[in-house]
Amino acid sequence: MIDVVIPGFDIALTADSGQCFRFLKLSPDNFRLIALGRRLDIGVLGEDRFAFSCTRGEFDTLWSPYFDLQEDYLRFRSLIPRDDAFLGAALRYAGGLRILRQAPFETLISFIISQRKTIQAIKGCVEALSRRFGDRIDEESFSFPGPEGLAKADLASLLACGLGYRSRYILATSRSVWEGRIDLEALSLLQDDALHLALCGLDGVGDKVAQCVMLFAYHRLAAFPRDVWVNRVIDREYGGSFPEHLYKGHAGVIQQYMFCYGRSAQWREMQKT
DNA sequence: GTCCAGGGTAAGC
DNA sequence: GCTTACCATGGA
């Protein structure tokens, strides 16, 4: 267990930001994450102070990159026009979140699952998949399965995880990865357009899922996923057209502020009046 | 009972 | 090129 100072970092917000479905909220100030084949517990000690259940070396080489802690998120704030009241409020609400650097396969499968599901439901499916096909980490923790485990699964087992019609997408895409028809590691060498095209060639992956995988796994900060929440914000606050061009190269970060604030009780309450 | 959720696909035009 | 019906599941 180590004690670290991370200015401006909000673990509660990041854990519930809809990027990753393997955060567990143990208490208001304690979180558990399964990632990188490990279990990590994070406690909030105070303003900008956190406890991580790992060594200093693991924090520096594994978790600091995972949480994108070397990036200066203050530089994204200066991109927001002063007269944009919505983004100003969104930043005050969600400015402490980070764009995670997650494993491509887990992110890919998780966002194929995500279609027409709530975040809670996605979490349930991902947990079920991990328990059935992943490796045991400890008494109660299981890693997300690799391509082999899912490629060799049968449809009935996938259906039993609550995946519904997405089961055949997950089987087909897992087989594409396992059989080497697509190399998720090699995709990191591609430019954004080529990466998007390659991802959209997979079963169950369209524009939105591809954008999520680009942003949350390949850290392409220009990717701009448009889901029902973001579209709702764009309709209500920007007359149906968001000026993405103002944030060239970093619109994905702005999108994530919009998503989190748009889902908040605070913004939703304002919409009722 | 109805509506909605971090959508994709294939058929139709 | 652009719409539209359909796809399972669970919770509000």
Short mmCIF file of C-alpha atoms (C1' of nucleotides) in Angstrom, two decimals:
data_model
loop_
_atom_site.label_atom_id
_atom_site.label_comp_id
_atom_site.label_asym_id
_atom_site.label_seq_id
_atom_site.Cartn_x
_atom_site.Cartn_y
_atom_site.Cartn_z
CA MET A 1 0.00 0.00 0.00
CA ILE A 2 1.47 3.32 -1.03
CA ASP A 3 0.43 6.91 -0.49
CA VAL A 4 0.38 9.11 -3.61
CA VAL A 5 -0.49 12.69 -4.41
CA ILE A 6 -2.30 13.18 -7.74
CA PRO A 7 -3.40 16.78 -8.30
CA GLY A 8 -6.88 17.12 -9.73
CA PHE A 9 -7.59 13.40 -9.98
CA ASP A 10 -11.14 12.20 -9.23
CA ILE A 11 -11.23 8.43 -8.81
CA ALA A 12 -14.97 8.29 -8.06
CA LEU A 13 -15.78 10.07 -11.30
CA THR A 14 -13.28 8.07 -13.34
CA ALA A 15 -14.58 4.79 -11.90
CA ASP A 16 -18.13 5.67 -12.96
CA SER A 17 -17.26 7.33 -16.27
CA GLY A 18 -18.43 4.51 -18.52
CA GLN A 19 -15.01 3.82 -19.99
CA CYS A 20 -14.24 0.78 -17.88
CA PHE A 21 -16.72 -1.72 -16.47
CA ARG A 22 -14.52 -3.37 -13.87
CA PHE A 23 -14.60 -0.80 -11.08
CA LEU A 24 -16.31 -1.76 -7.86
CA LYS A 25 -17.30 0.91 -5.35
CA LEU A 26 -16.60 -0.68 -1.97
CA SER A 27 -17.53 2.48 -0.05
CA PRO A 28 -17.75 6.21 -0.88
CA ASP A 29 -13.96 6.44 -0.57
CA ASN A 30 -12.82 2.96 -1.57
CA PHE A 31 -12.69 1.44 -5.05
CA ARG A 32 -11.54 -1.84 -6.51
CA LEU A 33 -10.39 -2.31 -10.10
CA ILE A 34 -9.59 -5.47 -12.03
CA ALA A 35 -7.20 -4.61 -14.87
CA LEU A 36 -3.84 -5.64 -16.29
CA GLY A 37 -4.56 -9.11 -14.92
CA ARG A 38 -4.43 -7.74 -11.37
CA ARG A 39 -6.60 -6.43 -8.60
CA LEU A 40 -6.03 -2.86 -7.45
CA ASP A 41 -7.66 -1.21 -4.45
CA ILE A 42 -7.74 2.57 -4.31
CA GLY A 43 -8.65 4.62 -1.26
CA VAL A 44 -9.28 8.36 -1.07
CA LEU A 45 -7.19 9.81 1.76
CA GLY A 46 -7.98 13.46 1.21
CA GLU A 47 -7.77 16.25 -1.35
CA ASP A 48 -5.52 14.91 -4.15
CA ARG A 49 -4.23 12.12 -1.87
CA PHE A 50 -4.80 8.44 -2.56
CA ALA A 51 -3.77 5.01 -1.31
CA PHE A 52 -2.91 2.43 -3.97
CA SER A 53 -2.59 -1.25 -3.09
CA CYS A 54 0.66 -1.74 -4.98
CA THR A 55 4.36 -1.04 -4.79
CA ARG A 56 5.91 2.24 -5.88
CA GLY A 57 7.42 0.41 -8.83
CA GLU A 58 4.06 -1.01 -9.94
CA PHE A 59 2.49 2.41 -9.60
CA ASP A 60 5.13 4.04 -11.78
CA THR A 61 5.30 1.37 -14.51
CA LEU A 62 1.70 0.07 -14.58
CA TRP A 63 -0.91 2.25 -12.93
CA SER A 64 0.38 5.72 -13.66
CA PRO A 65 0.24 4.97 -17.41
CA TYR A 66 -3.10 3.14 -17.04
CA PHE A 67 -4.71 6.20 -15.42
CA ASP A 68 -2.88 8.54 -17.82
CA LEU A 69 -1.43 10.43 -14.86
CA GLN A 70 1.54 11.83 -16.75
CA GLU A 71 -0.78 13.87 -18.97
CA ASP A 72 -1.51 17.46 -18.04
CA TYR A 73 -5.30 17.74 -18.23
CA LEU A 74 -5.23 21.44 -17.46
CA ARG A 75 -4.19 22.07 -21.06
CA PHE A 76 -7.54 20.77 -22.29
CA ARG A 77 -9.40 23.44 -20.31
CA SER A 78 -7.87 26.28 -22.25
CA LEU A 79 -9.48 24.91 -25.42
CA ILE A 80 -12.98 25.59 -24.10
CA PRO A 81 -14.45 28.96 -25.14
CA ARG A 82 -15.30 31.18 -22.17
CA ASP A 83 -18.82 31.74 -23.46
CA ASP A 84 -19.60 28.01 -23.51
CA ALA A 85 -21.57 27.80 -20.27
CA PHE A 86 -22.39 24.14 -20.68
CA LEU A 87 -18.79 22.99 -21.09
CA GLY A 88 -17.78 25.29 -18.26
CA ALA A 89 -20.24 23.51 -15.96
CA ALA A 90 -19.26 20.11 -17.39
CA LEU A 91 -15.62 20.84 -16.62
CA ARG A 92 -16.39 21.88 -13.06
CA TYR A 93 -18.31 18.63 -12.62
CA ALA A 94 -16.10 16.18 -14.51
CA GLY A 95 -12.71 17.88 -14.79
CA GLY A 96 -11.11 15.27 -12.52
CA LEU A 97 -11.65 12.32 -14.83
CA ARG A 98 -8.89 10.72 -16.86
CA ILE A 99 -8.97 8.85 -20.16
CA LEU A 100 -7.79 5.36 -19.26
CA ARG A 101 -5.39 3.30 -21.33
CA GLN A 102 -7.17 -0.04 -21.35
CA ALA A 103 -6.40 -3.37 -22.98
CA PRO A 104 -7.66 -3.43 -26.59
CA PHE A 105 -9.38 -6.83 -26.52
CA GLU A 106 -11.23 -6.21 -23.26
CA THR A 107 -12.30 -2.76 -24.45
CA LEU A 108 -13.41 -4.11 -27.83
CA ILE A 109 -15.59 -6.86 -26.36
CA SER A 110 -16.93 -4.62 -23.60
CA PHE A 111 -18.18 -2.02 -26.07
CA ILE A 112 -19.71 -4.64 -28.37
CA ILE A 113 -21.66 -5.65 -25.26
CA SER A 114 -22.52 -2.01 -24.54
CA GLN A 115 -24.98 -1.56 -27.39
CA ARG A 116 -28.48 -0.87 -26.04
CA LYS A 117 -27.44 -1.61 -22.47
CA THR A 118 -27.06 0.48 -19.33
CA ILE A 119 -23.64 0.76 -17.71
CA GLN A 120 -24.85 -1.38 -14.80
CA ALA A 121 -26.02 -4.09 -17.19
CA ILE A 122 -22.72 -4.00 -19.09
CA LYS A 123 -20.85 -4.41 -15.81
CA GLY A 124 -22.93 -7.47 -15.02
CA CYS A 125 -22.17 -9.05 -18.40
CA VAL A 126 -18.43 -8.32 -18.19
CA GLU A 127 -18.28 -9.76 -14.68
CA ALA A 128 -20.15 -12.89 -15.81
CA LEU A 129 -17.77 -13.33 -18.75
CA SER A 130 -14.77 -12.92 -16.48
CA ARG A 131 -16.03 -15.43 -13.93
CA ARG A 132 -16.79 -17.99 -16.61
CA PHE A 133 -13.85 -17.54 -18.97
CA GLY A 134 -11.24 -15.47 -17.17
CA ASP A 135 -8.40 -16.46 -14.83
CA ARG A 136 -8.86 -16.42 -11.11
CA ILE A 137 -6.80 -13.66 -9.47
CA ASP A 138 -7.93 -14.25 -5.90
CA GLU A 139 -10.98 -15.47 -3.98
CA GLU A 140 -13.39 -13.02 -5.58
CA SER A 141 -11.55 -11.57 -8.56
CA PHE A 142 -11.29 -12.82 -12.12
CA SER A 143 -9.39 -11.26 -15.00
CA PHE A 144 -11.14 -10.46 -18.26
CA PRO A 145 -10.77 -13.45 -20.61
CA GLY A 146 -8.35 -13.41 -23.51
CA PRO A 147 -9.30 -14.04 -27.15
CA GLU A 148 -8.71 -17.79 -26.88
CA GLY A 149 -11.20 -18.28 -24.06
CA LEU A 150 -14.00 -16.46 -25.85
CA ALA A 151 -13.14 -17.84 -29.30
CA LYS A 152 -13.60 -21.37 -27.95
CA ALA A 153 -16.78 -20.57 -26.05
CA ASP A 154 -20.13 -21.90 -27.18
CA LEU A 155 -23.11 -19.68 -27.88
CA ALA A 156 -25.14 -21.08 -24.99
CA SER A 157 -22.47 -20.09 -22.46
CA LEU A 158 -22.35 -16.57 -23.88
CA LEU A 159 -26.13 -16.30 -23.80
CA ALA A 160 -26.01 -17.38 -20.16
CA CYS A 161 -23.90 -14.28 -19.47
CA GLY A 162 -26.84 -12.12 -20.55
CA LEU A 163 -25.31 -11.06 -23.85
CA GLY A 164 -28.44 -11.73 -25.91
CA TYR A 165 -28.12 -11.08 -29.64
CA ARG A 166 -24.58 -9.75 -29.08
CA SER A 167 -23.38 -13.28 -28.36
CA ARG A 168 -22.71 -14.08 -32.01
CA TYR A 169 -20.87 -10.77 -32.49
CA ILE A 170 -18.59 -11.55 -29.57
CA LEU A 171 -17.94 -15.09 -30.78
CA ALA A 172 -17.16 -13.94 -34.33
CA THR A 173 -14.93 -11.05 -33.27
CA SER A 174 -13.08 -13.17 -30.70
CA ARG A 175 -12.41 -15.77 -33.37
CA SER A 176 -11.12 -13.11 -35.76
CA VAL A 177 -8.61 -12.05 -33.12
CA TRP A 178 -7.70 -15.55 -31.96
CA GLU A 179 -7.27 -16.87 -35.51
CA GLY A 180 -5.07 -13.92 -36.40
CA ARG A 181 -7.31 -12.32 -39.03
CA ILE A 182 -6.77 -9.10 -37.12
CA ASP A 183 -3.83 -8.13 -34.89
CA LEU A 184 -5.00 -5.77 -32.16
CA GLU A 185 -1.44 -4.94 -31.12
CA ALA A 186 -0.39 -4.04 -34.64
CA LEU A 187 -3.40 -1.71 -34.98
CA SER A 188 -1.67 0.73 -32.66
CA LEU A 189 0.68 1.56 -35.54
CA LEU A 190 -2.19 2.77 -37.73
CA GLN A 191 -3.39 6.32 -38.21
CA ASP A 192 -6.82 7.18 -36.81
CA ASP A 193 -8.71 6.71 -40.09
CA ALA A 194 -7.12 3.34 -40.85
CA LEU A 195 -7.67 2.19 -37.27
CA HIS A 196 -11.34 3.16 -37.44
CA LEU A 197 -11.75 1.31 -40.72
CA ALA A 198 -10.07 -1.84 -39.38
CA LEU A 199 -12.21 -1.90 -36.23
CA CYS A 200 -15.43 -1.39 -38.20
CA GLY A 201 -14.61 -4.55 -40.16
CA LEU A 202 -15.26 -6.64 -37.06
CA ASP A 203 -18.64 -8.18 -36.32
CA GLY A 204 -20.76 -6.03 -34.02
CA VAL A 205 -18.48 -3.02 -34.41
CA GLY A 206 -19.88 0.11 -36.03
CA ASP A 207 -18.82 3.74 -35.86
CA LYS A 208 -19.69 4.33 -32.20
CA VAL A 209 -18.07 1.20 -30.77
CA ALA A 210 -14.98 1.83 -32.92
CA GLN A 211 -14.71 5.39 -31.56
CA CYS A 212 -14.92 4.08 -27.98
CA VAL A 213 -12.18 1.51 -28.58
CA MET A 214 -10.02 4.15 -30.25
CA LEU A 215 -10.43 6.53 -27.31
CA PHE A 216 -10.36 4.17 -24.34
CA ALA A 217 -7.85 1.54 -25.54
CA TYR A 218 -5.69 3.16 -28.24
CA HIS A 219 -5.79 6.56 -26.55
CA ARG A 220 -6.76 8.39 -29.73
CA LEU A 221 -7.93 11.59 -28.09
CA ALA A 222 -9.49 12.84 -31.32
CA ALA A 223 -12.04 10.01 -31.29
CA PHE A 224 -15.53 11.31 -30.51
CA PRO A 225 -18.05 8.58 -29.62
CA ARG A 226 -21.66 9.71 -29.99
CA ASP A 227 -24.01 7.71 -27.81
CA VAL A 228 -27.54 8.58 -26.70
CA TRP A 229 -26.27 10.77 -23.84
CA VAL A 230 -23.82 12.78 -25.91
CA ASN A 231 -26.37 13.18 -28.68
CA ARG A 232 -28.93 14.38 -26.14
CA VAL A 233 -26.47 17.00 -24.89
CA ILE A 234 -25.68 18.09 -28.44
CA ASP A 235 -29.39 18.40 -29.24
CA ARG A 236 -30.24 20.38 -26.10
CA GLU A 237 -27.14 22.54 -25.76
CA TYR A 238 -25.77 22.93 -29.29
CA GLY A 239 -28.84 22.81 -31.51
CA GLY A 240 -27.90 19.38 -32.83
CA SER A 241 -24.42 20.30 -34.06
CA PHE A 242 -21.32 20.28 -31.85
CA PRO A 243 -18.28 22.37 -32.95
CA GLU A 244 -15.86 19.43 -32.80
CA HIS A 245 -13.34 21.38 -34.91
CA LEU A 246 -12.57 23.67 -31.95
CA TYR A 247 -10.93 20.74 -30.20
CA LYS A 248 -8.90 19.22 -33.01
CA GLY A 249 -6.96 16.28 -31.73
CA HIS A 250 -8.53 16.32 -28.26
CA ALA A 251 -12.30 16.26 -28.84
CA GLY A 252 -12.51 12.86 -27.16
CA VAL A 253 -11.58 14.34 -23.79
CA ILE A 254 -14.23 17.03 -24.20
CA GLN A 255 -16.72 14.35 -25.23
CA GLN A 256 -16.04 12.50 -21.99
CA TYR A 257 -16.76 15.62 -19.93
CA MET A 258 -20.02 16.00 -21.87
CA PHE A 259 -20.95 12.37 -21.31
CA CYS A 260 -20.35 12.37 -17.56
CA TYR A 261 -22.04 15.72 -16.95
CA GLY A 262 -24.92 14.81 -19.27
CA ARG A 263 -25.58 11.69 -17.21
CA SER A 264 -25.40 13.55 -13.91
CA ALA A 265 -28.48 14.18 -11.82
CA GLN A 266 -27.42 17.84 -11.79
CA TRP A 267 -27.77 18.39 -15.54
CA ARG A 268 -30.79 16.11 -15.91
CA GLU A 269 -32.65 18.02 -13.22
CA MET A 270 -32.09 21.24 -15.16
CA GLN A 271 -33.64 19.68 -18.27
CA LYS A 272 -36.99 19.14 -16.55
CA THR A 273 -37.70 22.86 -16.22
"C1'" DG B 1 -47.86 -2.92 -19.27
"C1'" DT B 2 -44.24 0.77 -21.50
"C1'" DC B 3 -39.86 2.88 -22.12
"C1'" DC B 4 -34.94 3.06 -22.20
"C1'" DA B 5 -29.99 1.75 -22.33
"C1'" DG B 6 -22.25 4.33 -24.24
"C1'" DG B 7 -25.88 0.52 -31.45
"C1'" DG B 8 -25.22 -2.70 -35.41
"C1'" DT B 9 -27.09 -4.99 -39.29
"C1'" DA B 10 -29.61 -5.89 -43.28
"C1'" DA B 11 -33.38 -4.89 -46.03
"C1'" DG B 12 -35.70 -1.41 -48.43
"C1'" DC B 13 -35.86 2.83 -50.99
"C1'" DG C 1 -26.48 7.45 -50.59
"C1'" DC C 2 -30.28 7.52 -46.57
"C1'" DT C 3 -34.35 5.28 -43.39
"C1'" DT C 4 -36.29 1.70 -40.90
"C1'" DA C 5 -37.41 -2.74 -38.44
"C1'" DC C 6 -35.29 -5.87 -35.76
"C1'" DC C 7 -32.23 -7.61 -32.63
"C1'" DA C 8 -32.24 -9.80 -26.20
"C1'" DT C 9 -32.05 -8.29 -21.61
"C1'" DG C 10 -32.96 -5.99 -17.27
"C1'" DG C 11 -34.34 -2.19 -14.61
"C1'" DA C 12 -37.21 1.96 -13.77
#
